Amino acid sequence: GAGVSQSPRYKVAKRGQDVALRCDPISGHVSLFWYQQALGQGPEFLTYFQNEAQLDKSGLPSDRFFAERPEGSVSTLKIQRTQQEDSAVYLCASSPNRGDSYMNTEAFFGQGTRLTVV
Amino acid sequence: TQLLEQSPQFLSIQEGENLTVYCNSSSVFSSLQWYRQEPGEGPVLLVTVVTGGEVKKLKRLTFQFGDARKDSSLHITAAQPGDTGLYLCAYQHGSSNTGKLIFGQGTTLQVKP
């Protein structure tokens, strides 16, 4: 596809359930980011991949959150034992540049997955 | 991590009005980016400002980077309902090797027909 694709668009989970959110970045993009966005707020960084390497996971809120990008393309964000405070929109973004390049790079965002934990 | 303060948080105006939203910090940035996020969509980059005092125009949108590179503003002339959305300023966290973006909390703009 032409853009970043995320699935599912909407997910309702019962508290304690595990969920997996998928991101298909733009083909050939080296960098992949996950962000969490509360309603009416700016996105907050969760984790970063350069190809298959997870170089920064400093934003993951707890050890219940896990992300992978095993082949350097598709990425999955997994949340175990979901809690109500995990309810948010999860955004994936990709970029053609390496994160350590000194160029201002444009991040291309997907539409997000809206997770509601009930 | 430097903070970006955006104001106002929420703005509701009539079609045809002008408006300005602000992005302020006590820190100096090498550049700032502005994004617009429409309901149900991801943020889309509008512009990157790099030079202190720089002014960039995108149709009815005018972006300015402060002389000291600590703040930025976005001015919209003759707002239209299609301008409705969340306007976000952001900077790239330069001391990391990830290029991760740090966003302000955003300004939600509603333009009524």
GROMACS .gro file of C-alpha atoms in nm:
model
  231
    1GLY     CA    1   0.000   0.000   0.000
    2ALA     CA    2   0.096   0.364  -0.034
    3GLY     CA    3   0.082   0.453   0.334
    4VAL     CA    4   0.128   0.311   0.682
    5SER     CA    5  -0.143   0.059   0.757
    6GLN     CA    6  -0.256  -0.038   1.106
    7SER     CA    7  -0.493  -0.310   1.215
    8PRO     CA    8  -0.734  -0.346   1.371
    9ARG     CA    9  -0.872   0.009   1.358
   10TYR     CA   10  -1.072  -0.052   1.674
   11LYS     CA   11  -1.022  -0.304   1.951
   12VAL     CA   12  -1.232  -0.356   2.261
   13ALA     CA   13  -1.065  -0.575   2.522
   14LYS     CA   14  -1.181  -0.696   2.859
   15ARG     CA   15  -0.951  -0.604   3.145
   16GLY     CA   16  -0.684  -0.870   3.177
   17GLN     CA   17  -0.701  -0.975   2.813
   18ASP     CA   18  -0.391  -0.974   2.590
   19VAL     CA   19  -0.401  -0.772   2.265
   20ALA     CA   20  -0.178  -0.748   1.958
   21LEU     CA   21  -0.171  -0.443   1.734
   22ARG     CA   22  -0.020  -0.464   1.386
   23CYS     CA   23   0.166  -0.204   1.182
   24ASP     CA   24   0.260  -0.232   0.814
   25PRO     CA   25   0.503   0.052   0.743
   26ILE     CA   26   0.575   0.207   0.406
   27SER     CA   27   0.787  -0.039   0.208
   28GLY     CA   28   1.160   0.024   0.246
   29HIS     CA   29   1.130   0.254   0.546
   30VAL     CA   30   1.413   0.194   0.788
   31SER     CA   31   1.267   0.357   1.098
   32LEU     CA   32   0.949   0.256   1.275
   33PHE     CA   33   0.797   0.423   1.580
   34TRP     CA   34   0.506   0.345   1.811
   35TYR     CA   35   0.326   0.624   1.993
   36GLN     CA   36   0.040   0.628   2.243
   37GLN     CA   37  -0.217   0.909   2.225
   38ALA     CA   38  -0.476   0.991   2.488
   39LEU     CA   39  -0.793   1.168   2.375
   40GLY     CA   40  -0.726   1.532   2.284
   41GLN     CA   41  -0.356   1.507   2.368
   42GLY     CA   42  -0.035   1.484   2.169
   43PRO     CA   43   0.117   1.146   2.091
   44GLU     CA   44   0.374   1.010   2.337
   45PHE     CA   45   0.670   0.802   2.224
   46LEU     CA   46   0.670   0.435   2.315
   47THR     CA   47   0.944   0.261   2.118
   48TYR     CA   48   1.167   0.279   1.810
   49PHE     CA   49   1.301   0.024   1.563
   50GLN     CA   50   1.578   0.069   1.310
   51ASN     CA   51   1.516  -0.219   1.073
   52GLU     CA   52   1.471  -0.519   1.305
   53ALA     CA   53   1.665  -0.372   1.596
   54GLN     CA   54   1.471  -0.217   1.881
   55LEU     CA   55   1.701   0.070   1.971
   56ASP     CA   56   1.481   0.255   2.216
   57LYS     CA   57   1.203   0.123   2.435
   58SER     CA   58   1.225   0.394   2.698
   59GLY     CA   59   0.864   0.501   2.649
   60LEU     CA   60   0.699   0.166   2.715
   61PRO     CA   61   0.494   0.225   3.032
   62SER     CA   62   0.539  -0.117   3.187
   63ASP     CA   63   0.670  -0.465   3.123
   64ARG     CA   64   0.322  -0.557   3.002
   65PHE     CA   65   0.406  -0.377   2.678
   66PHE     CA   66   0.620  -0.556   2.421
   67ALA     CA   67   0.701  -0.470   2.059
   68GLU     CA   68   0.877  -0.658   1.783
   69ARG     CA   69   0.976  -0.617   1.420
   70PRO     CA   70   1.141  -0.950   1.344
   71GLU     CA   71   1.209  -0.904   0.972
   72GLY     CA   72   1.250  -0.530   0.966
   73SER     CA   73   0.912  -0.458   0.810
   74VAL     CA   74   0.585  -0.542   0.988
   75SER     CA   75   0.576  -0.460   1.357
   76THR     CA   76   0.350  -0.581   1.636
   77LEU     CA   77   0.280  -0.408   1.965
   78LYS     CA   78   0.157  -0.650   2.227
   79ILE     CA   79  -0.006  -0.554   2.553
   80GLN     CA   80  -0.049  -0.823   2.813
   81ARG     CA   81  -0.311  -0.823   3.088
   82THR     CA   82  -0.468  -0.500   2.964
   83GLN     CA   83  -0.575  -0.239   3.218
   84GLN     CA   84  -0.823   0.049   3.180
   85GLU     CA   85  -0.538   0.300   3.173
   86ASP     CA   86  -0.414   0.134   2.852
   87SER     CA   87  -0.718   0.272   2.668
   88ALA     CA   88  -0.580   0.507   2.402
   89VAL     CA   89  -0.505   0.537   2.033
   90TYR     CA   90  -0.185   0.358   1.935
   91LEU     CA   91  -0.012   0.518   1.639
   92CYS     CA   92   0.258   0.368   1.424
   93ALA     CA   93   0.488   0.585   1.213
   94SER     CA   94   0.763   0.505   0.967
   95SER     CA   95   1.042   0.709   0.815
   96PRO     CA   96   1.289   0.645   0.534
   97ASN     CA   97   1.581   0.781   0.737
   98ARG     CA   98   1.777   0.625   1.014
   99GLY     CA   99   1.693   0.776   1.348
  100ASP     CA  100   2.049   0.896   1.400
  101SER     CA  101   2.063   1.093   1.078
  102TYR     CA  102   2.094   1.466   1.128
  103MET     CA  103   1.834   1.546   0.866
  104ASN     CA  104   1.491   1.664   0.961
  105THR     CA  105   1.293   1.363   0.868
  106GLU     CA  106   0.922   1.332   0.799
  107ALA     CA  107   0.742   1.064   0.992
  108PHE     CA  108   0.446   0.909   0.812
  109PHE     CA  109   0.173   0.803   1.051
  110GLY     CA  110  -0.091   0.534   1.021
  111GLN     CA  111  -0.454   0.593   1.117
  112GLY     CA  112  -0.399   0.431   1.453
  113THR     CA  113  -0.569   0.160   1.653
  114ARG     CA  114  -0.819   0.279   1.912
  115LEU     CA  115  -0.799   0.043   2.210
  116THR     CA  116  -1.076   0.049   2.467
  117VAL     CA  117  -1.033  -0.165   2.778
  118VAL     CA  118  -1.358  -0.238   2.960
  119THR     CA  119   1.327   1.617   2.755
  120GLN     CA  120   1.214   1.971   2.680
  121LEU     CA  121   0.847   2.056   2.711
  122LEU     CA  122   0.637   2.217   2.441
  123GLU     CA  123   0.342   2.419   2.569
  124GLN     CA  124   0.066   2.480   2.318
  125SER     CA  125  -0.208   2.738   2.355
  126PRO     CA  126  -0.496   2.764   2.346
  127GLN     CA  127  -0.588   2.402   2.416
  128PHE     CA  128  -0.925   2.438   2.245
  129LEU     CA  129  -1.057   2.690   1.995
  130SER     CA  130  -1.403   2.706   1.839
  131ILE     CA  131  -1.459   2.969   1.572
  132GLN     CA  132  -1.688   3.053   1.281
  133GLU     CA  133  -1.591   3.001   0.920
  134GLY     CA  134  -1.404   3.302   0.783
  135GLU     CA  135  -1.240   3.407   1.109
  136ASN     CA  136  -0.865   3.433   1.158
  137LEU     CA  137  -0.679   3.260   1.440
  138THR     CA  138  -0.334   3.207   1.584
  139VAL     CA  139  -0.209   2.914   1.789
  140TYR     CA  140   0.116   2.908   1.981
  141CYS     CA  141   0.389   2.662   2.069
  142ASN     CA  142   0.623   2.778   2.346
  143SER     CA  143   0.920   2.646   2.535
  144SER     CA  144   1.205   2.767   2.751
  145SER     CA  145   1.444   2.558   2.542
  146VAL     CA  146   1.614   2.633   2.212
  147PHE     CA  147   1.540   2.403   1.922
  148SER     CA  148   1.727   2.338   1.601
  149SER     CA  149   1.390   2.298   1.432
  150LEU     CA  150   1.021   2.255   1.503
  151GLN     CA  151   0.757   2.071   1.309
  152TRP     CA  152   0.384   2.135   1.284
  153TYR     CA  153   0.137   1.852   1.224
  154ARG     CA  154  -0.239   1.847   1.170
  155GLN     CA  155  -0.440   1.548   1.283
  156GLU     CA  156  -0.796   1.508   1.158
  157PRO     CA  157  -1.043   1.302   1.361
  158GLY     CA  158  -0.977   0.931   1.319
  159GLU     CA  159  -0.652   0.985   1.130
  160GLY     CA  160  -0.283   1.002   1.210
  161PRO     CA  161  -0.089   1.330   1.223
  162VAL     CA  162   0.027   1.471   0.889
  163LEU     CA  163   0.332   1.693   0.863
  164LEU     CA  164   0.251   2.050   0.753
  165VAL     CA  165   0.588   2.222   0.779
  166THR     CA  166   0.932   2.220   0.938
  167VAL     CA  167   1.082   2.552   1.050
  168VAL     CA  168   1.457   2.566   1.092
  169THR     CA  169   1.590   2.923   1.095
  170GLY     CA  170   1.517   3.176   1.372
  171GLY     CA  171   1.267   3.433   1.246
  172GLU     CA  172   1.169   3.213   0.953
  173VAL     CA  173   0.821   3.252   0.806
  174LYS     CA  174   0.669   2.981   0.590
  175LYS     CA  175   0.335   2.995   0.413
  176LEU     CA  176   0.115   2.706   0.311
  177LYS     CA  177  -0.193   2.850   0.137
  178ARG     CA  178  -0.390   3.017   0.419
  179LEU     CA  179  -0.153   2.892   0.690
  180THR     CA  180   0.144   3.101   0.802
  181PHE     CA  181   0.409   2.950   1.029
  182GLN     CA  182   0.669   3.151   1.217
  183PHE     CA  183   0.972   3.039   1.413
  184GLY     CA  184   1.076   3.275   1.690
  185ASP     CA  185   1.401   3.467   1.657
  186ALA     CA  186   1.547   3.280   1.954
  187ARG     CA  187   1.416   2.946   1.823
  188LYS     CA  188   1.223   2.882   2.144
  189ASP     CA  189   0.872   2.927   2.012
  190SER     CA  190   0.658   2.907   1.703
  191SER     CA  191   0.316   3.020   1.589
  192LEU     CA  192   0.062   2.913   1.332
  193HIS     CA  193  -0.176   3.170   1.188
  194ILE     CA  194  -0.477   3.065   0.980
  195THR     CA  195  -0.650   3.322   0.764
  196ALA     CA  196  -1.020   3.287   0.681
  197ALA     CA  197  -1.060   2.951   0.850
  198GLN     CA  198  -1.272   2.686   0.680
  199PRO     CA  199  -1.449   2.378   0.822
  200GLY     CA  200  -1.183   2.164   0.654
  201ASP     CA  201  -0.925   2.319   0.889
  202THR     CA  202  -1.090   2.143   1.182
  203GLY     CA  203  -0.849   1.916   1.365
  204LEU     CA  204  -0.577   1.885   1.625
  205TYR     CA  205  -0.272   2.100   1.556
  206LEU     CA  206   0.049   1.966   1.705
  207CYS     CA  207   0.395   2.109   1.729
  208ALA     CA  208   0.686   1.872   1.776
  209TYR     CA  209   1.063   1.851   1.781
  210GLN     CA  210   1.303   1.567   1.715
  211HIS     CA  211   1.481   1.453   2.029
  212GLY     CA  212   1.828   1.528   1.901
  213SER     CA  213   2.027   1.377   2.184
  214SER     CA  214   1.884   1.035   2.114
  215ASN     CA  215   1.981   0.822   1.819
  216THR     CA  216   1.623   0.749   1.728
  217GLY     CA  217   1.487   1.073   1.586
  218LYS     CA  218   1.183   1.028   1.805
  219LEU     CA  219   0.934   1.313   1.808
  220ILE     CA  220   0.832   1.495   2.124
  221PHE     CA  221   0.489   1.654   2.082
  222GLY     CA  222   0.308   1.933   2.256
  223GLN     CA  223  -0.038   1.858   2.390
  224GLY     CA  224  -0.198   2.014   2.083
  225THR     CA  225  -0.461   2.273   2.001
  226THR     CA  226  -0.802   2.136   1.905
  227LEU     CA  227  -0.958   2.363   1.644
  228GLN     CA  228  -1.325   2.349   1.551
  229VAL     CA  229  -1.441   2.565   1.260
  230LYS     CA  230  -1.817   2.594   1.232
  231PRO     CA  231  -1.981   2.656   0.895
   0.00000   0.00000   0.00000
